[in-house]
Amino acid sequence: MATRIPIAFRRGPRTKKKAIDLIKTWHIYRGDKRSGELKLNERASCFNQVEVINGPHKGKQGEVVSVVRDLNKVIVENINMVRGPSHRYVKSTPVAAGRSYLSPSPIHYSNVNLVDPSIGKPTRVAIRFTDEGEKVRVSKKTGTIIPKPAAQKLATEDQPFFDAVKAEFGERCTDDLAIRVTRAFHGVKKNRLQFTLAETKKIVDWRAASNVDSILTRELDLTKIYNECWPVYLYGEDSEGHVLTVDRVGEMNVDGFLKNFSHVSQLLPHRVQYMERIQWEKVAISTRLGRRVYKHVCVVDLKGLGMKHVSPSVLSQLKPIFDVGQLYYPETLHCLYIVNAPLIFYGAWKVISALIQPETREKIQVFKDAKTFTAAAQKHGIPLESLPKFLGGSHPGRLMDNTFTPCVPDTPLPAATYSAAEAKIAAVAAATATATAELEVSKAT
């Protein structure tokens, strides 16, 4: 009697997975979105939209909420909501209630087209240059310029939550913070409004109790020692204007920390000052670009990581430090790259990752060496000119200490409720809207 061969052995040799031929030049960006039923003169400020042109969702329009460059795919809001990996449940924590929600699955780049705003139909685009030398996207059907997405406007279903936050807290809550908390808790399905208002109250009350609005104008205790023990640098920006911050573990003086800071409460004000400096830089970038930018990219270089960095006395102080960003600066992290990760890190990562909220953990990528990171960073829209020299780039960097100033002179502090920056953004948006409306009228006549 013949022996039955297991199916695993009858299948033959496994074929190596074919490498994806990555798209080098993208014409679709995060923020390209639907214009809905807007009138012609109203479309100018909410100009971009994409439409699915193939598959079961053909004809649907939506906003691109994420671009997955490693897979040549995009994620479009409320489209391709498939159960399975996309059906997520986040367990409850002491600071956040558990919640279950669906999230859209990626759609291949070739199945999505931008919509020509002049005719309301999907179109392929070409890259052209204006008389001023600006690179623009142009519809191949009509020649209409399709500008890159400006400020990331709130979705229609999110607007009531933004309005409720502003009505509840008034001038105590900036537009920037109101937008961030509205988007940060977008996935909460049960009592979302109450949850959002409660979390916003924690942030507003904490800022008042800690005098955060004035923290950039005063000298903290042991500031010089802190900056010497933990130097942090600011580098360039990615293609969307997100500034890069870089921490080098090898430059951290752990012994100096343990000697001069007996309790984590002495470290937290310095961490808050660091976060406020990043916010200050983002206000400057928003002013320069004429659109709101409220996220940043964080790079942690683990070269030089040793046992002293993962000792219990050090790890016990990490959670309160992480909580500053997670609890009081929601929706400010675009992504976090961990570079030059040694074997010792992976053991500590099991402990550290448990201290990080699931939403933040999804934004973290780990690379074993700088070369792998640099290649991935360029695919993610971070040019070599924005990376530090020790990671293969050419940017000199700026030290984030008490001498730090943002990239645009005379930028108001974050405590100034972003009024000057928001006024500049509004002015640029209004000018763009007027120019686009005039162009449409001239075409019509």
PDB file of C-alpha atoms in Angstrom, residues 137-336:
ATOM      1  CA  ARG A 137      -0.462  68.716 -10.806  1.00  0.00           C
ATOM      2  CA  VAL A 138      -2.501  69.267 -13.977  1.00  0.00           C
ATOM      3  CA  SER A 139      -5.567  67.339 -15.163  1.00  0.00           C
ATOM      4  CA  LYS A 140      -4.901  65.570 -18.461  1.00  0.00           C
ATOM      5  CA  LYS A 141      -8.571  65.949 -19.403  1.00  0.00           C
ATOM      6  CA  THR A 142      -8.979  69.709 -19.051  1.00  0.00           C
ATOM      7  CA  GLY A 143      -5.623  71.169 -18.038  1.00  0.00           C
ATOM      8  CA  THR A 144      -7.027  72.327 -14.688  1.00  0.00           C
ATOM      9  CA  ILE A 145      -4.456  72.720 -11.913  1.00  0.00           C
ATOM     10  CA  ILE A 146      -5.149  70.363  -8.994  1.00  0.00           C
ATOM     11  CA  PRO A 147      -3.297  71.895  -6.025  1.00  0.00           C
ATOM     12  CA  LYS A 148      -1.800  69.750  -3.312  1.00  0.00           C
ATOM     13  CA  PRO A 149      -4.016  69.420  -0.226  1.00  0.00           C
ATOM     14  CA  ALA A 150      -3.713  72.392   2.087  1.00  0.00           C
ATOM     15  CA  ALA A 151      -4.702  72.258   5.743  1.00  0.00           C
ATOM     16  CA  GLN A 152      -6.174  68.914   6.722  1.00  0.00           C
ATOM     17  CA  LYS A 153      -9.781  69.935   7.229  1.00  0.00           C
ATOM     18  CA  LEU A 154     -12.080  68.031   9.521  1.00  0.00           C
ATOM     19  CA  ALA A 155     -14.424  65.474   8.048  1.00  0.00           C
ATOM     20  CA  THR A 156     -18.103  66.411   8.132  1.00  0.00           C
ATOM     21  CA  GLU A 157     -18.863  63.847  10.844  1.00  0.00           C
ATOM     22  CA  ASP A 158     -16.051  65.236  13.040  1.00  0.00           C
ATOM     23  CA  GLN A 159     -17.089  68.894  12.884  1.00  0.00           C
ATOM     24  CA  PRO A 160     -19.748  68.669  15.668  1.00  0.00           C
ATOM     25  CA  PHE A 161     -17.125  67.333  18.097  1.00  0.00           C
ATOM     26  CA  PHE A 162     -14.740  70.168  17.248  1.00  0.00           C
ATOM     27  CA  ASP A 163     -17.551  72.694  17.759  1.00  0.00           C
ATOM     28  CA  ALA A 164     -18.480  71.115  21.096  1.00  0.00           C
ATOM     29  CA  VAL A 165     -14.887  71.294  22.351  1.00  0.00           C
ATOM     30  CA  LYS A 166     -14.565  74.957  21.347  1.00  0.00           C
ATOM     31  CA  ALA A 167     -17.932  75.800  22.912  1.00  0.00           C
ATOM     32  CA  GLU A 168     -17.019  74.045  26.170  1.00  0.00           C
ATOM     33  CA  PHE A 169     -13.526  75.475  26.668  1.00  0.00           C
ATOM     34  CA  GLY A 170     -13.473  78.653  24.574  1.00  0.00           C
ATOM     35  CA  GLU A 171     -10.111  80.410  24.432  1.00  0.00           C
ATOM     36  CA  ARG A 172      -8.624  77.927  26.906  1.00  0.00           C
ATOM     37  CA  CYS A 173      -8.498  75.472  23.997  1.00  0.00           C
ATOM     38  CA  THR A 174      -6.707  76.506  20.783  1.00  0.00           C
ATOM     39  CA  ASP A 175      -8.021  75.475  17.379  1.00  0.00           C
ATOM     40  CA  ASP A 176      -4.935  73.306  17.043  1.00  0.00           C
ATOM     41  CA  LEU A 177      -5.730  71.383  20.237  1.00  0.00           C
ATOM     42  CA  ALA A 178      -9.434  71.122  19.362  1.00  0.00           C
ATOM     43  CA  ILE A 179      -8.585  69.574  15.985  1.00  0.00           C
ATOM     44  CA  ARG A 180      -6.119  67.154  17.537  1.00  0.00           C
ATOM     45  CA  VAL A 181      -8.450  65.831  20.237  1.00  0.00           C
ATOM     46  CA  THR A 182     -11.280  65.567  17.715  1.00  0.00           C
ATOM     47  CA  ARG A 183      -9.149  63.379  15.470  1.00  0.00           C
ATOM     48  CA  ALA A 184      -7.379  61.503  18.271  1.00  0.00           C
ATOM     49  CA  PHE A 185     -10.640  60.008  19.564  1.00  0.00           C
ATOM     50  CA  HIS A 186     -12.266  59.517  16.173  1.00  0.00           C
ATOM     51  CA  GLY A 187     -12.434  55.754  16.749  1.00  0.00           C
ATOM     52  CA  VAL A 188     -14.403  55.954  20.005  1.00  0.00           C
ATOM     53  CA  LYS A 189     -17.882  54.626  19.252  1.00  0.00           C
ATOM     54  CA  LYS A 190     -19.525  54.749  22.679  1.00  0.00           C
ATOM     55  CA  ASN A 191     -20.071  58.182  24.232  1.00  0.00           C
ATOM     56  CA  ARG A 192     -17.436  59.731  21.980  1.00  0.00           C
ATOM     57  CA  LEU A 193     -18.489  63.302  22.786  1.00  0.00           C
ATOM     58  CA  GLN A 194     -18.291  62.817  26.562  1.00  0.00           C
ATOM     59  CA  PHE A 195     -14.979  60.982  26.204  1.00  0.00           C
ATOM     60  CA  THR A 196     -13.501  63.737  24.019  1.00  0.00           C
ATOM     61  CA  LEU A 197     -14.641  66.509  26.368  1.00  0.00           C
ATOM     62  CA  ALA A 198     -13.296  64.633  29.409  1.00  0.00           C
ATOM     63  CA  GLU A 199      -9.865  64.098  27.815  1.00  0.00           C
ATOM     64  CA  THR A 200      -9.725  67.715  26.659  1.00  0.00           C
ATOM     65  CA  LYS A 201     -10.533  68.892  30.189  1.00  0.00           C
ATOM     66  CA  LYS A 202      -7.620  66.823  31.538  1.00  0.00           C
ATOM     67  CA  ILE A 203      -5.268  68.486  29.054  1.00  0.00           C
ATOM     68  CA  VAL A 204      -6.542  72.020  29.643  1.00  0.00           C
ATOM     69  CA  ASP A 205      -6.492  71.637  33.436  1.00  0.00           C
ATOM     70  CA  TRP A 206      -3.002  70.088  33.332  1.00  0.00           C
ATOM     71  CA  ARG A 207      -1.650  72.957  31.242  1.00  0.00           C
ATOM     72  CA  ALA A 208      -3.076  75.473  33.687  1.00  0.00           C
ATOM     73  CA  ALA A 209      -1.829  73.632  36.794  1.00  0.00           C
ATOM     74  CA  SER A 210       1.677  73.172  35.325  1.00  0.00           C
ATOM     75  CA  ASN A 211       1.936  76.702  33.885  1.00  0.00           C
ATOM     76  CA  VAL A 212       2.749  75.184  30.508  1.00  0.00           C
ATOM     77  CA  ASP A 213       1.878  78.369  28.595  1.00  0.00           C
ATOM     78  CA  SER A 214       4.855  80.148  30.152  1.00  0.00           C
ATOM     79  CA  ILE A 215       7.319  77.250  30.256  1.00  0.00           C
ATOM     80  CA  LEU A 216       9.312  78.509  27.259  1.00  0.00           C
ATOM     81  CA  THR A 217       9.813  81.907  28.873  1.00  0.00           C
ATOM     82  CA  ARG A 218      11.312  80.736  32.159  1.00  0.00           C
ATOM     83  CA  GLU A 219      14.468  78.955  33.262  1.00  0.00           C
ATOM     84  CA  LEU A 220      13.855  75.550  34.828  1.00  0.00           C
ATOM     85  CA  ASP A 221      15.919  74.083  37.650  1.00  0.00           C
ATOM     86  CA  LEU A 222      18.951  72.114  36.442  1.00  0.00           C
ATOM     87  CA  THR A 223      18.259  73.079  32.820  1.00  0.00           C
ATOM     88  CA  LYS A 224      21.923  73.110  31.828  1.00  0.00           C
ATOM     89  CA  ILE A 225      22.564  69.700  33.395  1.00  0.00           C
ATOM     90  CA  TYR A 226      19.457  68.219  31.768  1.00  0.00           C
ATOM     91  CA  ASN A 227      20.455  69.429  28.292  1.00  0.00           C
ATOM     92  CA  GLU A 228      23.971  68.074  28.778  1.00  0.00           C
ATOM     93  CA  CYS A 229      22.656  64.692  29.922  1.00  0.00           C
ATOM     94  CA  TRP A 230      19.997  64.412  27.210  1.00  0.00           C
ATOM     95  CA  PRO A 231      20.836  66.482  24.096  1.00  0.00           C
ATOM     96  CA  VAL A 232      18.070  66.483  21.465  1.00  0.00           C
ATOM     97  CA  TYR A 233      18.369  67.848  17.934  1.00  0.00           C
ATOM     98  CA  LEU A 234      15.923  69.117  15.346  1.00  0.00           C
ATOM     99  CA  TYR A 235      16.596  68.382  11.676  1.00  0.00           C
ATOM    100  CA  GLY A 236      14.778  68.873   8.372  1.00  0.00           C
ATOM    101  CA  GLU A 237      11.236  68.094   7.232  1.00  0.00           C
ATOM    102  CA  ASP A 238       9.558  65.357   5.234  1.00  0.00           C
ATOM    103  CA  SER A 239       7.521  65.946   2.083  1.00  0.00           C
ATOM    104  CA  GLU A 240       4.469  66.944   4.137  1.00  0.00           C
ATOM    105  CA  GLY A 241       6.260  69.430   6.389  1.00  0.00           C
ATOM    106  CA  HIS A 242       6.678  67.191   9.447  1.00  0.00           C
ATOM    107  CA  VAL A 243       9.858  68.188  11.277  1.00  0.00           C
ATOM    108  CA  LEU A 244      12.332  65.507  12.425  1.00  0.00           C
ATOM    109  CA  THR A 245      13.552  65.235  16.010  1.00  0.00           C
ATOM    110  CA  VAL A 246      16.448  62.896  16.806  1.00  0.00           C
ATOM    111  CA  ASP A 247      17.450  61.353  20.143  1.00  0.00           C
ATOM    112  CA  ARG A 248      20.835  59.593  20.308  1.00  0.00           C
ATOM    113  CA  VAL A 249      20.933  57.097  23.162  1.00  0.00           C
ATOM    114  CA  GLY A 250      24.727  56.960  22.976  1.00  0.00           C
ATOM    115  CA  GLU A 251      24.884  60.653  23.943  1.00  0.00           C
ATOM    116  CA  MET A 252      22.620  60.232  26.977  1.00  0.00           C
ATOM    117  CA  ASN A 253      24.439  60.473  30.299  1.00  0.00           C
ATOM    118  CA  VAL A 254      22.491  58.003  32.436  1.00  0.00           C
ATOM    119  CA  ASP A 255      24.850  58.355  35.404  1.00  0.00           C
ATOM    120  CA  GLY A 256      24.389  62.125  35.312  1.00  0.00           C
ATOM    121  CA  PHE A 257      20.613  61.714  35.351  1.00  0.00           C
ATOM    122  CA  LEU A 258      20.624  59.369  38.322  1.00  0.00           C
ATOM    123  CA  LYS A 259      23.039  61.616  40.200  1.00  0.00           C
ATOM    124  CA  ASN A 260      21.261  64.954  39.659  1.00  0.00           C
ATOM    125  CA  PHE A 261      17.591  63.944  39.320  1.00  0.00           C
ATOM    126  CA  SER A 262      16.415  61.936  42.297  1.00  0.00           C
ATOM    127  CA  HIS A 263      12.770  61.716  41.180  1.00  0.00           C
ATOM    128  CA  VAL A 264      11.003  61.581  37.828  1.00  0.00           C
ATOM    129  CA  SER A 265       8.960  64.671  38.773  1.00  0.00           C
ATOM    130  CA  GLN A 266      12.148  66.701  38.316  1.00  0.00           C
ATOM    131  CA  LEU A 267      12.474  65.445  34.731  1.00  0.00           C
ATOM    132  CA  LEU A 268       8.910  66.018  33.565  1.00  0.00           C
ATOM    133  CA  PRO A 269       9.040  69.860  33.302  1.00  0.00           C
ATOM    134  CA  HIS A 270      12.058  69.531  31.015  1.00  0.00           C
ATOM    135  CA  ARG A 271      10.192  67.009  28.873  1.00  0.00           C
ATOM    136  CA  VAL A 272       7.242  69.394  28.657  1.00  0.00           C
ATOM    137  CA  GLN A 273       9.592  72.186  27.605  1.00  0.00           C
ATOM    138  CA  TYR A 274      10.946  69.895  24.883  1.00  0.00           C
ATOM    139  CA  MET A 275       7.409  69.185  23.611  1.00  0.00           C
ATOM    140  CA  GLU A 276       6.534  72.883  23.617  1.00  0.00           C
ATOM    141  CA  ARG A 277       9.637  73.699  21.565  1.00  0.00           C
ATOM    142  CA  ILE A 278       8.497  71.179  18.965  1.00  0.00           C
ATOM    143  CA  GLN A 279       5.047  72.793  18.983  1.00  0.00           C
ATOM    144  CA  TRP A 280       6.717  76.176  18.516  1.00  0.00           C
ATOM    145  CA  GLU A 281       8.631  74.902  15.482  1.00  0.00           C
ATOM    146  CA  LYS A 282       5.419  73.504  13.993  1.00  0.00           C
ATOM    147  CA  VAL A 283       3.744  76.890  14.367  1.00  0.00           C
ATOM    148  CA  ALA A 284       6.637  78.363  12.375  1.00  0.00           C
ATOM    149  CA  ILE A 285       6.369  75.680   9.682  1.00  0.00           C
ATOM    150  CA  SER A 286       2.608  76.246   9.440  1.00  0.00           C
ATOM    151  CA  THR A 287       3.217  79.966   8.990  1.00  0.00           C
ATOM    152  CA  ARG A 288       5.829  79.370   6.287  1.00  0.00           C
ATOM    153  CA  LEU A 289       3.769  76.811   4.359  1.00  0.00           C
ATOM    154  CA  GLY A 290       0.457  78.580   4.794  1.00  0.00           C
ATOM    155  CA  ARG A 291      -1.259  75.419   6.072  1.00  0.00           C
ATOM    156  CA  ARG A 292      -1.607  73.710   9.414  1.00  0.00           C
ATOM    157  CA  VAL A 293       1.132  71.234  10.363  1.00  0.00           C
ATOM    158  CA  TYR A 294       0.755  69.735  13.842  1.00  0.00           C
ATOM    159  CA  LYS A 295       2.639  66.429  13.646  1.00  0.00           C
ATOM    160  CA  HIS A 296       6.330  65.578  13.777  1.00  0.00           C
ATOM    161  CA  VAL A 297       8.613  62.636  13.057  1.00  0.00           C
ATOM    162  CA  CYS A 298      10.715  61.218  15.884  1.00  0.00           C
ATOM    163  CA  VAL A 299      13.923  59.234  15.297  1.00  0.00           C
ATOM    164  CA  VAL A 300      15.647  57.368  18.138  1.00  0.00           C
ATOM    165  CA  ASP A 301      19.198  56.194  17.407  1.00  0.00           C
ATOM    166  CA  LEU A 302      20.021  53.256  19.696  1.00  0.00           C
ATOM    167  CA  LYS A 303      23.698  53.053  18.781  1.00  0.00           C
ATOM    168  CA  GLY A 304      25.580  52.762  22.079  1.00  0.00           C
ATOM    169  CA  LEU A 305      22.639  51.205  23.970  1.00  0.00           C
ATOM    170  CA  GLY A 306      23.887  49.252  26.988  1.00  0.00           C
ATOM    171  CA  MET A 307      22.590  47.493  30.073  1.00  0.00           C
ATOM    172  CA  LYS A 308      22.613  50.747  32.043  1.00  0.00           C
ATOM    173  CA  HIS A 309      19.996  52.174  29.664  1.00  0.00           C
ATOM    174  CA  VAL A 310      17.571  49.309  30.339  1.00  0.00           C
ATOM    175  CA  SER A 311      18.118  48.983  34.089  1.00  0.00           C
ATOM    176  CA  PRO A 312      14.993  48.959  36.312  1.00  0.00           C
ATOM    177  CA  SER A 313      15.854  52.416  37.690  1.00  0.00           C
ATOM    178  CA  VAL A 314      15.784  53.855  34.160  1.00  0.00           C
ATOM    179  CA  LEU A 315      12.799  51.898  32.831  1.00  0.00           C
ATOM    180  CA  SER A 316      10.700  52.955  35.841  1.00  0.00           C
ATOM    181  CA  GLN A 317      11.014  56.574  34.709  1.00  0.00           C
ATOM    182  CA  LEU A 318      10.098  55.923  31.083  1.00  0.00           C
ATOM    183  CA  LYS A 319       6.332  55.565  31.543  1.00  0.00           C
ATOM    184  CA  PRO A 320       5.764  59.046  33.058  1.00  0.00           C
ATOM    185  CA  ILE A 321       7.969  60.524  30.317  1.00  0.00           C
ATOM    186  CA  PHE A 322       6.043  58.682  27.590  1.00  0.00           C
ATOM    187  CA  ASP A 323       2.764  59.752  29.197  1.00  0.00           C
ATOM    188  CA  VAL A 324       3.596  63.428  28.677  1.00  0.00           C
ATOM    189  CA  GLY A 325       3.374  62.998  24.919  1.00  0.00           C
ATOM    190  CA  GLN A 326       0.638  60.373  24.876  1.00  0.00           C
ATOM    191  CA  LEU A 327      -1.792  61.995  27.311  1.00  0.00           C
ATOM    192  CA  TYR A 328      -1.211  65.724  26.914  1.00  0.00           C
ATOM    193  CA  TYR A 329      -0.094  66.037  23.280  1.00  0.00           C
ATOM    194  CA  PRO A 330      -2.442  63.662  21.421  1.00  0.00           C
ATOM    195  CA  GLU A 331      -2.225  63.339  17.638  1.00  0.00           C
ATOM    196  CA  THR A 332       1.154  65.093  17.388  1.00  0.00           C
ATOM    197  CA  LEU A 333       3.311  62.095  16.425  1.00  0.00           C
ATOM    198  CA  HIS A 334       3.353  61.275  12.717  1.00  0.00           C
ATOM    199  CA  CYS A 335       5.686  58.287  13.106  1.00  0.00           C
ATOM    200  CA  LEU A 336       8.598  57.081  15.218  1.00  0.00           C
TER     201      LEU A 336
END
